[in-house]
Short mmCIF file of N, CA and C and ligand atoms in Angstrom, two decimals:
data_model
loop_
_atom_site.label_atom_id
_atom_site.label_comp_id
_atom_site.label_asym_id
_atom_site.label_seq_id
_atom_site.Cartn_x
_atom_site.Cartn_y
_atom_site.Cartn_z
N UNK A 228 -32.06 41.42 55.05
CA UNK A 228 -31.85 40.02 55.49
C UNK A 228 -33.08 39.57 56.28
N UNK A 229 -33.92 38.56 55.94
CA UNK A 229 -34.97 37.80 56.56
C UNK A 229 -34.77 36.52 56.83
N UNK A 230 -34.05 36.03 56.60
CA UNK A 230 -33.58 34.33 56.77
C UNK A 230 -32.15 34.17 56.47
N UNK A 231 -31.96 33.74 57.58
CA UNK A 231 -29.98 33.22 58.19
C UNK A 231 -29.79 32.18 56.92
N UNK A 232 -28.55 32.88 56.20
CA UNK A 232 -27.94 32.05 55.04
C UNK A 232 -27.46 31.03 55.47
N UNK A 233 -27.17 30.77 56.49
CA UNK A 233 -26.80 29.75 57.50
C UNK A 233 -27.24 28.35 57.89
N UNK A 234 -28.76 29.32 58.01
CA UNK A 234 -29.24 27.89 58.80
C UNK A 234 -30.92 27.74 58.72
N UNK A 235 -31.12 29.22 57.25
CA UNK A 235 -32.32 29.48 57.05
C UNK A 235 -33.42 30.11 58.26
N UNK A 236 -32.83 30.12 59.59
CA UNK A 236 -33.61 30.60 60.63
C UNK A 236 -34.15 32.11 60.41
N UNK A 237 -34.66 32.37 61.18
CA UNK A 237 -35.45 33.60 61.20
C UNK A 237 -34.52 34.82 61.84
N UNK A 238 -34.22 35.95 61.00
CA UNK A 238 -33.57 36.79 61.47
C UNK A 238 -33.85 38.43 62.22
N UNK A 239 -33.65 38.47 63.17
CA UNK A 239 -34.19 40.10 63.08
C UNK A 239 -33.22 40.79 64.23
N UNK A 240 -33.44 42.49 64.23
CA UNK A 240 -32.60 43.09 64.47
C UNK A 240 -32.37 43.63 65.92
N UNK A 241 -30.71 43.31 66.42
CA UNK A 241 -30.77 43.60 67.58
C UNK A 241 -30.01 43.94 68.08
N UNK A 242 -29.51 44.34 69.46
CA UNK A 242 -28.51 44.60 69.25
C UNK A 242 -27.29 43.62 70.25
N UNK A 243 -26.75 42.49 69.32
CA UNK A 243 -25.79 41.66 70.09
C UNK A 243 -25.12 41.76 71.40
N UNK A 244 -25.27 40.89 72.46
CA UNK A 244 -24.72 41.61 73.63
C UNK A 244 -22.89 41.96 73.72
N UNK A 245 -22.73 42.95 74.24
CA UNK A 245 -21.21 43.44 74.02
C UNK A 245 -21.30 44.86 73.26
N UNK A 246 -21.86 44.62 71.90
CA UNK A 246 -21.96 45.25 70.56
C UNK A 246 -23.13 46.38 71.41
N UNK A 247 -22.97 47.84 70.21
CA UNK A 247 -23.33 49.21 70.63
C UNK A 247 -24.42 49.50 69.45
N UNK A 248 -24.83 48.90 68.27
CA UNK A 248 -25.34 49.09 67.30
C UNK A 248 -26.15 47.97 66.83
N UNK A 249 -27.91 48.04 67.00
CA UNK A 249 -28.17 47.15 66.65
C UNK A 249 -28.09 46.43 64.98
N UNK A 250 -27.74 44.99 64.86
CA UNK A 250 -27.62 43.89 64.08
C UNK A 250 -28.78 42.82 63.60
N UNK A 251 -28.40 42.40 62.24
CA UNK A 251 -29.35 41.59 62.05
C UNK A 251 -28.81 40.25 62.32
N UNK A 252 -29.43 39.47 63.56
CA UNK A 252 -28.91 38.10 64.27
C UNK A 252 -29.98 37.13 64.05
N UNK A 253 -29.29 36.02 63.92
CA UNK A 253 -30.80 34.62 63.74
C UNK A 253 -30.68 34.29 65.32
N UNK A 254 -31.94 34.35 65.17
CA UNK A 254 -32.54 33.20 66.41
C UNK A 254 -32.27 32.19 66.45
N UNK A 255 -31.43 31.70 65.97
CA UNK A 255 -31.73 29.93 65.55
C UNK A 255 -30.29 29.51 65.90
N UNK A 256 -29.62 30.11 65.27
CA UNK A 256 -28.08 29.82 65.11
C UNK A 256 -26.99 30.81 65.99
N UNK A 257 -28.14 32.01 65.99
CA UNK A 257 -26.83 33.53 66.80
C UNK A 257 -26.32 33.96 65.58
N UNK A 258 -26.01 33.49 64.75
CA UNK A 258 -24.90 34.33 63.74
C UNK A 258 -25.43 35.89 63.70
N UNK A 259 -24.86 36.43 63.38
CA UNK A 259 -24.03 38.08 63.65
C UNK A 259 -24.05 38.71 62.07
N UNK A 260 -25.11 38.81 61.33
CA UNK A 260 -24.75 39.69 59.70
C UNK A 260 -24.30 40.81 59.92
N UNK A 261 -23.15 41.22 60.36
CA UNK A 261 -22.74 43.00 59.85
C UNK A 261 -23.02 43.43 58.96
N UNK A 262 -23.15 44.62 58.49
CA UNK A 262 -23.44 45.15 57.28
C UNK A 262 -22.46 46.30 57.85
N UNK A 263 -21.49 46.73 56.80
CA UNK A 263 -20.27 47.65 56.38
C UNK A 263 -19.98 48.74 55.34
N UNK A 264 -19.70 49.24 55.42
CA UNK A 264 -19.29 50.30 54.20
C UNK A 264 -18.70 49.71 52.74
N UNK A 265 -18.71 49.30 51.90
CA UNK A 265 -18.25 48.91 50.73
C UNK A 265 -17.16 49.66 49.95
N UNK A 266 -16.04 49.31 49.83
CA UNK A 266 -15.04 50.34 48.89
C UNK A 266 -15.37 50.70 47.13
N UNK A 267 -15.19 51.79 47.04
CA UNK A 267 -14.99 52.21 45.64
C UNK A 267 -13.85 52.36 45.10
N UNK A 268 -13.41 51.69 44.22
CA UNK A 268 -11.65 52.01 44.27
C UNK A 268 -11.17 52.70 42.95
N UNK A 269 -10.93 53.41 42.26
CA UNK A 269 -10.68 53.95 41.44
C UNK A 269 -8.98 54.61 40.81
N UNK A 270 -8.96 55.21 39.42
CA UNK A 270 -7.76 56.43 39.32
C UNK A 270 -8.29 57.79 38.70
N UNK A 271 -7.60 58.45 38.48
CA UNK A 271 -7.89 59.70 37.72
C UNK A 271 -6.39 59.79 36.94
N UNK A 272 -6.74 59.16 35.62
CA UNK A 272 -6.08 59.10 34.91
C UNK A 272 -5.64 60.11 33.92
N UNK A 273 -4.43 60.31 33.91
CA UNK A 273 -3.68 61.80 33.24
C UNK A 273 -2.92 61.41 31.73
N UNK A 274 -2.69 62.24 30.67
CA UNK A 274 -1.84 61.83 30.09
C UNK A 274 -1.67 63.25 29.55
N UNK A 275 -0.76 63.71 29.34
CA UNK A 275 0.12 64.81 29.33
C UNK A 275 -0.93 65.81 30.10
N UNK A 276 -1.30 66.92 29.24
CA UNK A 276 -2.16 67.75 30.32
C UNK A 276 -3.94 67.38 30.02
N UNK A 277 -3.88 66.48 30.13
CA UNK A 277 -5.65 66.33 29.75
C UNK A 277 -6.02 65.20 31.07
N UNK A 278 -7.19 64.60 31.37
CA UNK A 278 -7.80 63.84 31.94
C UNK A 278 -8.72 62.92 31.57
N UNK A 279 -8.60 61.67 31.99
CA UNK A 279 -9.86 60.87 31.31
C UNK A 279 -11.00 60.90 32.21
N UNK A 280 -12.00 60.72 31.72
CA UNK A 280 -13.20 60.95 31.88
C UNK A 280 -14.11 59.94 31.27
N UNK A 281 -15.13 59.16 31.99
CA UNK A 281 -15.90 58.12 31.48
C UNK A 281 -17.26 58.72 31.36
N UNK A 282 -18.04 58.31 30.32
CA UNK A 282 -19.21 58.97 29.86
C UNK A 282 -20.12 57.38 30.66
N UNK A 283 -21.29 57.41 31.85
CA UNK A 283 -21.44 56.74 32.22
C UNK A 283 -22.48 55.73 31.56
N UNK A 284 -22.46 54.68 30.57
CA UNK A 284 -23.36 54.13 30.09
C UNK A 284 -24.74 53.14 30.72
N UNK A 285 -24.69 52.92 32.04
CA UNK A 285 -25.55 52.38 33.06
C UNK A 285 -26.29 53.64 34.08
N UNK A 286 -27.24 53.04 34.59
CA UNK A 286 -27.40 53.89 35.89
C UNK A 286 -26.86 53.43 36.91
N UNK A 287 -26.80 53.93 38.19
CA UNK A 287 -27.30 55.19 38.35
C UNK A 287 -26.47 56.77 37.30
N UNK A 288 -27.07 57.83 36.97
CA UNK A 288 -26.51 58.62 36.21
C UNK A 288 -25.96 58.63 35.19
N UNK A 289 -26.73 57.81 34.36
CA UNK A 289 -26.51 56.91 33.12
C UNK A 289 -26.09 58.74 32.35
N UNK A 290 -25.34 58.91 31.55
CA UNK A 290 -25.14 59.82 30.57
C UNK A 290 -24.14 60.92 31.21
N UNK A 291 -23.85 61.27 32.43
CA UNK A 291 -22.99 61.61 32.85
C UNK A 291 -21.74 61.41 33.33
N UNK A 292 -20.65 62.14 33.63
CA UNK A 292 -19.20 61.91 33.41
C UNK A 292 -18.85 61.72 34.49
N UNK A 293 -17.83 60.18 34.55
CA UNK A 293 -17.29 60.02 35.89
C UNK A 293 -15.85 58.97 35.63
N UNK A 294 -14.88 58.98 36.75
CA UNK A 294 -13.68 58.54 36.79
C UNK A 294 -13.91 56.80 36.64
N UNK A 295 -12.73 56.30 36.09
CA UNK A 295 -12.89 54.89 36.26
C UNK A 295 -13.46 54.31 37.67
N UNK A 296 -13.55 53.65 38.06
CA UNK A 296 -13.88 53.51 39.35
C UNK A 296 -14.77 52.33 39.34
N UNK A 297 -14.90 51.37 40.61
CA UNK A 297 -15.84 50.38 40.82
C UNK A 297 -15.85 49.78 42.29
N UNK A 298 -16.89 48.63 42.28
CA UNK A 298 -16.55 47.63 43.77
C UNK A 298 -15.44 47.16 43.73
N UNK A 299 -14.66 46.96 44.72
CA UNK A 299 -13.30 46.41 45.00
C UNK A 299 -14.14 44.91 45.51
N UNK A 300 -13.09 43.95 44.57
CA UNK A 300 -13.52 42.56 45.03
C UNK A 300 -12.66 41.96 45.81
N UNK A 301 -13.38 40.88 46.26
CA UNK A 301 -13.01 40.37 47.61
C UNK A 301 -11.28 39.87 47.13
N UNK A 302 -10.48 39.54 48.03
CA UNK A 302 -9.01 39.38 47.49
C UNK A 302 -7.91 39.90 46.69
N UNK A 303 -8.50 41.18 46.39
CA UNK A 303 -7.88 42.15 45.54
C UNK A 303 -7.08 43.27 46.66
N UNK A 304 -6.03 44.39 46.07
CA UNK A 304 -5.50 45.18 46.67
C UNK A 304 -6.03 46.39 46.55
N UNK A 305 -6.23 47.63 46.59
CA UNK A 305 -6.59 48.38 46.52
C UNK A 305 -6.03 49.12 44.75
N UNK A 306 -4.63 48.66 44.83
CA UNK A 306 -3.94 49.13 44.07
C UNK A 306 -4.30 48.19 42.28
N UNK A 307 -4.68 46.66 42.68
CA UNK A 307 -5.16 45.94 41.74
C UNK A 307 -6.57 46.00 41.69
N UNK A 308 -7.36 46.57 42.64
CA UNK A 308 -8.77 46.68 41.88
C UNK A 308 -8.74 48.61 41.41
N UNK A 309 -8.45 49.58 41.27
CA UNK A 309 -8.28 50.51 40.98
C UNK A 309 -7.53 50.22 39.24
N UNK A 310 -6.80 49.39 39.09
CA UNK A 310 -5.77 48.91 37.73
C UNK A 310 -7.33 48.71 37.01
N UNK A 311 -7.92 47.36 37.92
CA UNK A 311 -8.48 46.73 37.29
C UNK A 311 -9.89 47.57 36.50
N UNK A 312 -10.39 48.19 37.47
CA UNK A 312 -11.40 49.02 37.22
C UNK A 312 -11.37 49.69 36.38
N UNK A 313 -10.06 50.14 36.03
CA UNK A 313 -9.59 51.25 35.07
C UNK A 313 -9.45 50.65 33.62
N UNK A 314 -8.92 49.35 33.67
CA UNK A 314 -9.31 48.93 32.26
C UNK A 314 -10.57 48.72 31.59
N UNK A 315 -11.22 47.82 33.09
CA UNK A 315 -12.57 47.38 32.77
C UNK A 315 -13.55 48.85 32.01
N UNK A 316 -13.42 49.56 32.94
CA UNK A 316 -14.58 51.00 32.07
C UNK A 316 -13.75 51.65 30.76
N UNK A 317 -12.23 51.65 31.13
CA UNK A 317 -12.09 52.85 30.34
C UNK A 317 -10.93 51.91 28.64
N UNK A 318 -10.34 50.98 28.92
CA UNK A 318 -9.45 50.08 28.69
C UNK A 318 -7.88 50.66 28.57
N UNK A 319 -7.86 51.87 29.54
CA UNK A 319 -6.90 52.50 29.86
C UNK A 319 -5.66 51.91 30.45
N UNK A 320 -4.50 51.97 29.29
CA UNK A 320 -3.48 51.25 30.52
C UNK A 320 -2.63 52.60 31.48
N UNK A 321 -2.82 52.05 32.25
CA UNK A 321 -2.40 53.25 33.74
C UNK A 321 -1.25 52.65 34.67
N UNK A 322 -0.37 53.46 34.79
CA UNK A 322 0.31 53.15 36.03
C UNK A 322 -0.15 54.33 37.22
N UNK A 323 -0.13 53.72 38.35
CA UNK A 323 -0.46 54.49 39.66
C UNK A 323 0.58 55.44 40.31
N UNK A 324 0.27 56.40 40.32
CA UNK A 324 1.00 57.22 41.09
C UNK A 324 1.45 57.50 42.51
N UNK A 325 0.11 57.48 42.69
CA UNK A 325 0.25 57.43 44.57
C UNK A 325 -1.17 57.87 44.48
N UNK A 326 -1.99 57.54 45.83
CA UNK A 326 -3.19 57.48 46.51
C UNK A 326 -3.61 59.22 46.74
N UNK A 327 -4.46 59.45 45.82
CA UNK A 327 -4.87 61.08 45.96
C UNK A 327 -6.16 61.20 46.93
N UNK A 328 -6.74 60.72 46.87
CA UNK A 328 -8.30 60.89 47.61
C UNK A 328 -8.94 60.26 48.03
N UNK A 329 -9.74 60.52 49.30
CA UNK A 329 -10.57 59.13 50.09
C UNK A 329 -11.73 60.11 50.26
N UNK A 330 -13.04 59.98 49.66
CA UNK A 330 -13.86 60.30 50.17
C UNK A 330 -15.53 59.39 50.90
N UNK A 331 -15.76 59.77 52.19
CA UNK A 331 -16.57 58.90 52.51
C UNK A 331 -18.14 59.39 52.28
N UNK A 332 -18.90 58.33 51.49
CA UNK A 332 -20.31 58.91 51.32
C UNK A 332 -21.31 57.95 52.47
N UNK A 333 -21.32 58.91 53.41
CA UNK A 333 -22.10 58.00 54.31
C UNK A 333 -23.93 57.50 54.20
N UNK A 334 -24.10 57.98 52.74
CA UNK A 334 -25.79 58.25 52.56
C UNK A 334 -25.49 56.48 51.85
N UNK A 335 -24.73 56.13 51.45
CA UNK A 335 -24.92 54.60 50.62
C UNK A 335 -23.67 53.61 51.07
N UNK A 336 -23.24 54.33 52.35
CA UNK A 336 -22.17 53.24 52.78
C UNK A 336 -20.93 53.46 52.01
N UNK A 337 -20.42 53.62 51.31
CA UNK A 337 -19.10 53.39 50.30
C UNK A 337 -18.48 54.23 50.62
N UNK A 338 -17.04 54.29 50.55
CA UNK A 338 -16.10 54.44 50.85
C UNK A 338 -15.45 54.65 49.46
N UNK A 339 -14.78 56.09 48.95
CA UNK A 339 -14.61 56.09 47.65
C UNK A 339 -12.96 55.97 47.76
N UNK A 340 -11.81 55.53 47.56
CA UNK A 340 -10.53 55.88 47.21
C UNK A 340 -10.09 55.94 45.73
N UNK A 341 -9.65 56.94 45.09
CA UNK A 341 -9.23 57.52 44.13
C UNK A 341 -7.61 57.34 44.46
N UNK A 342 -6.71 57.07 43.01
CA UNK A 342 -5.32 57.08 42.76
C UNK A 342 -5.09 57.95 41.75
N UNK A 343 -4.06 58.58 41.78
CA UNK A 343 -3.78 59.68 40.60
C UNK A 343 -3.04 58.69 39.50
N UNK A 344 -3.22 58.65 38.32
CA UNK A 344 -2.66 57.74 37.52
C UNK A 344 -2.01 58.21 36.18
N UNK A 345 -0.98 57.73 35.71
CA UNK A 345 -0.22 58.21 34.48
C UNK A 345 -0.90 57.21 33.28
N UNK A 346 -0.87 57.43 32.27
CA UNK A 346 -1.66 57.02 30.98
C UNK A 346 -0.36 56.42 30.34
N UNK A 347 -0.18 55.09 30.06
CA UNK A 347 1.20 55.03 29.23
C UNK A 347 1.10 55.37 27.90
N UNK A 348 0.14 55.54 27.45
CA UNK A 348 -0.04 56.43 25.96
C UNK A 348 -1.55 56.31 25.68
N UNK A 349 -2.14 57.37 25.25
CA UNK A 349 -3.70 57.92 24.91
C UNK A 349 -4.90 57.21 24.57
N UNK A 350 -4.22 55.84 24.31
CA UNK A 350 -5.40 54.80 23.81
C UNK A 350 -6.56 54.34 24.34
N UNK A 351 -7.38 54.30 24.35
CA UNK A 351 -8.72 54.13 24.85
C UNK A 351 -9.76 52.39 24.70
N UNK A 352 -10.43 51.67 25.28
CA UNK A 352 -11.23 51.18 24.64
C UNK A 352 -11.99 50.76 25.83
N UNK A 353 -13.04 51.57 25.53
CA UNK A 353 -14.45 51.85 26.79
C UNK A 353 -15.14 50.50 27.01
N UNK A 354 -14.95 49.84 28.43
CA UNK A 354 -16.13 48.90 28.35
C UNK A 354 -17.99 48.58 28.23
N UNK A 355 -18.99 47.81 28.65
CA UNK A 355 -19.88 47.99 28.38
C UNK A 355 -20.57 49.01 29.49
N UNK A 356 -20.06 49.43 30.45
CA UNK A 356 -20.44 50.45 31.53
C UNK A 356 -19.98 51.47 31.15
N UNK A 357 -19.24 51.90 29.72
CA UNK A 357 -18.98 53.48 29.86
C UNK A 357 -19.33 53.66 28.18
N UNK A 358 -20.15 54.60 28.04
CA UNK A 358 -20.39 54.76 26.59
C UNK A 358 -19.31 55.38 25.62
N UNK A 359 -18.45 56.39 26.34
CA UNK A 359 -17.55 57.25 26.03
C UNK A 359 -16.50 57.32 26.83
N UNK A 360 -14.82 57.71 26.19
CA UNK A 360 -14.23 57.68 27.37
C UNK A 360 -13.12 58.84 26.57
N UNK A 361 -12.85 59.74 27.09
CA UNK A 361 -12.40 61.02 26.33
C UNK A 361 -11.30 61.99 27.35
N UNK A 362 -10.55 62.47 26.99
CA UNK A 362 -9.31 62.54 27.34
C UNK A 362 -9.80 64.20 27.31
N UNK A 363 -9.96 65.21 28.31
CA UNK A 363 -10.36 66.32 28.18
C UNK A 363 -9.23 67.53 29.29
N UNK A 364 -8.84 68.41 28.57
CA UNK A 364 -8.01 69.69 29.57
C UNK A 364 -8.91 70.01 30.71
N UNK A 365 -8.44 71.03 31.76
CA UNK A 365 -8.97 71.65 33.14
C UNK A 365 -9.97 71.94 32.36
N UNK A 366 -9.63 72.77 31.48
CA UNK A 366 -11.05 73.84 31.31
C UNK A 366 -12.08 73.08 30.90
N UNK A 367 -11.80 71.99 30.01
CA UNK A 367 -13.16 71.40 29.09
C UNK A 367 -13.88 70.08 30.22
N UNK A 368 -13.13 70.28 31.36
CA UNK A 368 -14.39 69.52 32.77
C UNK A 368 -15.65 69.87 32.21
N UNK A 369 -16.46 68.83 32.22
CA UNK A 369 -17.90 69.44 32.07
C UNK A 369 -18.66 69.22 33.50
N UNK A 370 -18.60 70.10 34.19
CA UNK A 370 -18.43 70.65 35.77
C UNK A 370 -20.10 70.17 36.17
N UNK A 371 -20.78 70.63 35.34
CA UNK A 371 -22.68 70.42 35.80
C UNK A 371 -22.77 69.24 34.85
N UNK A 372 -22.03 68.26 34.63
CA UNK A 372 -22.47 66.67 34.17
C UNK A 372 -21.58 65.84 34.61
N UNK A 373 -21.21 65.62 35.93
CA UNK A 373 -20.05 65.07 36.96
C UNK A 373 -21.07 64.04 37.57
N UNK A 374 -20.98 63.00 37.39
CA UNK A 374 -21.75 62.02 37.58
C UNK A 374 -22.24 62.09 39.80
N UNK A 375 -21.13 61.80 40.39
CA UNK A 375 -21.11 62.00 41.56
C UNK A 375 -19.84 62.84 41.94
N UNK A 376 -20.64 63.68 43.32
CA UNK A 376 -20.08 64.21 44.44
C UNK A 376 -18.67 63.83 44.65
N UNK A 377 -18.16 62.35 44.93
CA UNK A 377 -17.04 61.90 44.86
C UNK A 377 -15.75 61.78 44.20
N UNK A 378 -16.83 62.07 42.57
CA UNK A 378 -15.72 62.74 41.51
C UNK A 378 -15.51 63.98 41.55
N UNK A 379 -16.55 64.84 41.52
CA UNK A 379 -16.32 66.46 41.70
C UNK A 379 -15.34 66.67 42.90
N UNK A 380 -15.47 66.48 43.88
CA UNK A 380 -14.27 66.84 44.89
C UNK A 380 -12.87 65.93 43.79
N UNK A 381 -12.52 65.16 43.68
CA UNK A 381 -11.31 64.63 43.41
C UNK A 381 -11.51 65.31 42.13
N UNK A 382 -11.73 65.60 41.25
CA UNK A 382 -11.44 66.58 39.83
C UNK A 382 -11.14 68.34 40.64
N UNK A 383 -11.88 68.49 41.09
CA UNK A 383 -11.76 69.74 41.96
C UNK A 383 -10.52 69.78 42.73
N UNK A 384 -9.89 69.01 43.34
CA UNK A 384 -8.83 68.80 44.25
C UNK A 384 -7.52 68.58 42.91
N UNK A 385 -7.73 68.05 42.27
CA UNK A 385 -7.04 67.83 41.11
C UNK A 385 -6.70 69.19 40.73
N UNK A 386 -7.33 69.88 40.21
CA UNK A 386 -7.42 71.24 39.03
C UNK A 386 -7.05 72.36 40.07
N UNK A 387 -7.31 72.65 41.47
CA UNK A 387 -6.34 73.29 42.74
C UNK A 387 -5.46 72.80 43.38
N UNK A 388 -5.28 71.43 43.73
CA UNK A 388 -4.53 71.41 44.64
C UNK A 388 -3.71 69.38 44.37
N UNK A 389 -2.86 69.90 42.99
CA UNK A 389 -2.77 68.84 43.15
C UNK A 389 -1.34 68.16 42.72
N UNK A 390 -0.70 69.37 43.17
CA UNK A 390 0.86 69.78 43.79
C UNK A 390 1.16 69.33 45.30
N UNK A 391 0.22 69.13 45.98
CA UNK A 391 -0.11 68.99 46.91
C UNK A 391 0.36 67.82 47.60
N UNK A 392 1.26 67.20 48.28
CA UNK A 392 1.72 65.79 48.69
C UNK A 392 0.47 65.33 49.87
N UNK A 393 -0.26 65.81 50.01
CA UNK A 393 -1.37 65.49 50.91
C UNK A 393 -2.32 64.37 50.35
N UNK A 394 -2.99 63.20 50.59
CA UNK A 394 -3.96 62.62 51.00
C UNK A 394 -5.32 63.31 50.77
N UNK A 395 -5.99 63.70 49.93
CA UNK A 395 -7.32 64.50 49.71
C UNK A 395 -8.27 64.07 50.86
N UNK A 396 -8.76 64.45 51.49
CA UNK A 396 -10.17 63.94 52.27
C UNK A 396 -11.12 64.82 52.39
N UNK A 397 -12.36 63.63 51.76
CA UNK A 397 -13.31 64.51 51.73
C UNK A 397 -14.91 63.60 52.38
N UNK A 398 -15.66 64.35 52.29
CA UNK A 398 -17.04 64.06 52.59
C UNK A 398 -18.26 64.30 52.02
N UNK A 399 -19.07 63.70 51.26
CA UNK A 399 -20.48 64.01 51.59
C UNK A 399 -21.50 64.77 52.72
N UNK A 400 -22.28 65.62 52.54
CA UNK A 400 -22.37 66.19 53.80
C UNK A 400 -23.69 65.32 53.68
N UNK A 401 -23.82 65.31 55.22
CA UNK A 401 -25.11 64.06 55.83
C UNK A 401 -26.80 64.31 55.48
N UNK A 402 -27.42 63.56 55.22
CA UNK A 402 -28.75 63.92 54.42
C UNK A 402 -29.33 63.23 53.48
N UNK A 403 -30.34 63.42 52.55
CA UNK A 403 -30.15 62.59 51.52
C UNK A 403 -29.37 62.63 50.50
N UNK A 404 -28.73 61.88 49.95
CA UNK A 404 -28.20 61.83 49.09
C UNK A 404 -28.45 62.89 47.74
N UNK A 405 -27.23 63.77 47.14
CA UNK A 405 -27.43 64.28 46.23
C UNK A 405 -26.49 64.37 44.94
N UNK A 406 -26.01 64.04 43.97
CA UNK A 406 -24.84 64.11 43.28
C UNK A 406 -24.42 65.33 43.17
ZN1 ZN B 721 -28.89 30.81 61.53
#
């Protein structure tokens, strides 16, 4: 941010009085830009004993395998952008199960939540962000082409522990970023 959407003034970073973390504030006007963590909202969609899996057709990690998942938009529920996401990549119709996993990646801000999801029958039709979208058992995970960190723990938590009435939580460990 270099210029207040506001009022076009000149912005730079500080730290607001009250506030513990410096902000990017205009001179001109005061306004206050927070910058926040962004949600990822997703499912991990099941249908009898297999899992879907999106073959990722964009970057970042264009060619590797990852869960439906996306930005949660503004006015949506957690529960309707996770639906939504899930059609959009995979054209999976899903009902939600209950909330399996929250993992936080603090290297890019986002905030991942994962839902465990039932498949109402096997049908598929991949949007333009997923090249492939394939319905695969525990074993046939393809474990070293897991697009991100965020999926590997929730497929991992899945395939041990996922009898489990617990809330998954997990983390990125701090650093640069690595999938
Ligand atoms: Zn301003």
């Amino acid at each position: 941010v270099n210029y207040c959407s506001e009022c076009a003034g000149p912005v730079r970073l500080t730290v607001p009085p009250g506030d513990t973390l410096p902000r990017h504030v205009c001179d001109a006007c005061e306004r206050v830009f927070y910058e926040n963590p962004k949600v990822v909202v997703g499912t991990l969609p099941v249908w009898e004993d297999r899992i879907l899996l999106c073959k990722r057709a964009i970057e970042p990690r264009l060619g590797y395998w990852t869960l439906p998942s996306g930005f949660m938009e503004n006015g949506e529920t957690l529960e309707e952008g996770a639906i939504r996401e899930t059609i959009e990549e995979s054209g999976a119709d899903v009902e939600l199960i209950r909330p399996f996993a929250g993992f936080s990646i603090t290297q890019v801000n986002q905030v991942y939540v994962l839902f465990l999801a039932r498949m109402r029958h096997p049908g598929v039709a991949p949007g333009p962000e997923t090249e492939t979208a394939r319905l695969v058992t525990e074993a046939e995970i393809p474990w070293a082409e897991i697009a991100f960190r965020a999926v590997a723990f929730c497929l991992e938590r899945f395939v041990h522990a996922r009898d489990d009435a617990t809330f998954h939580l997990g983390a990125a460990e701090r650093g640069p970023e690595r999938p």
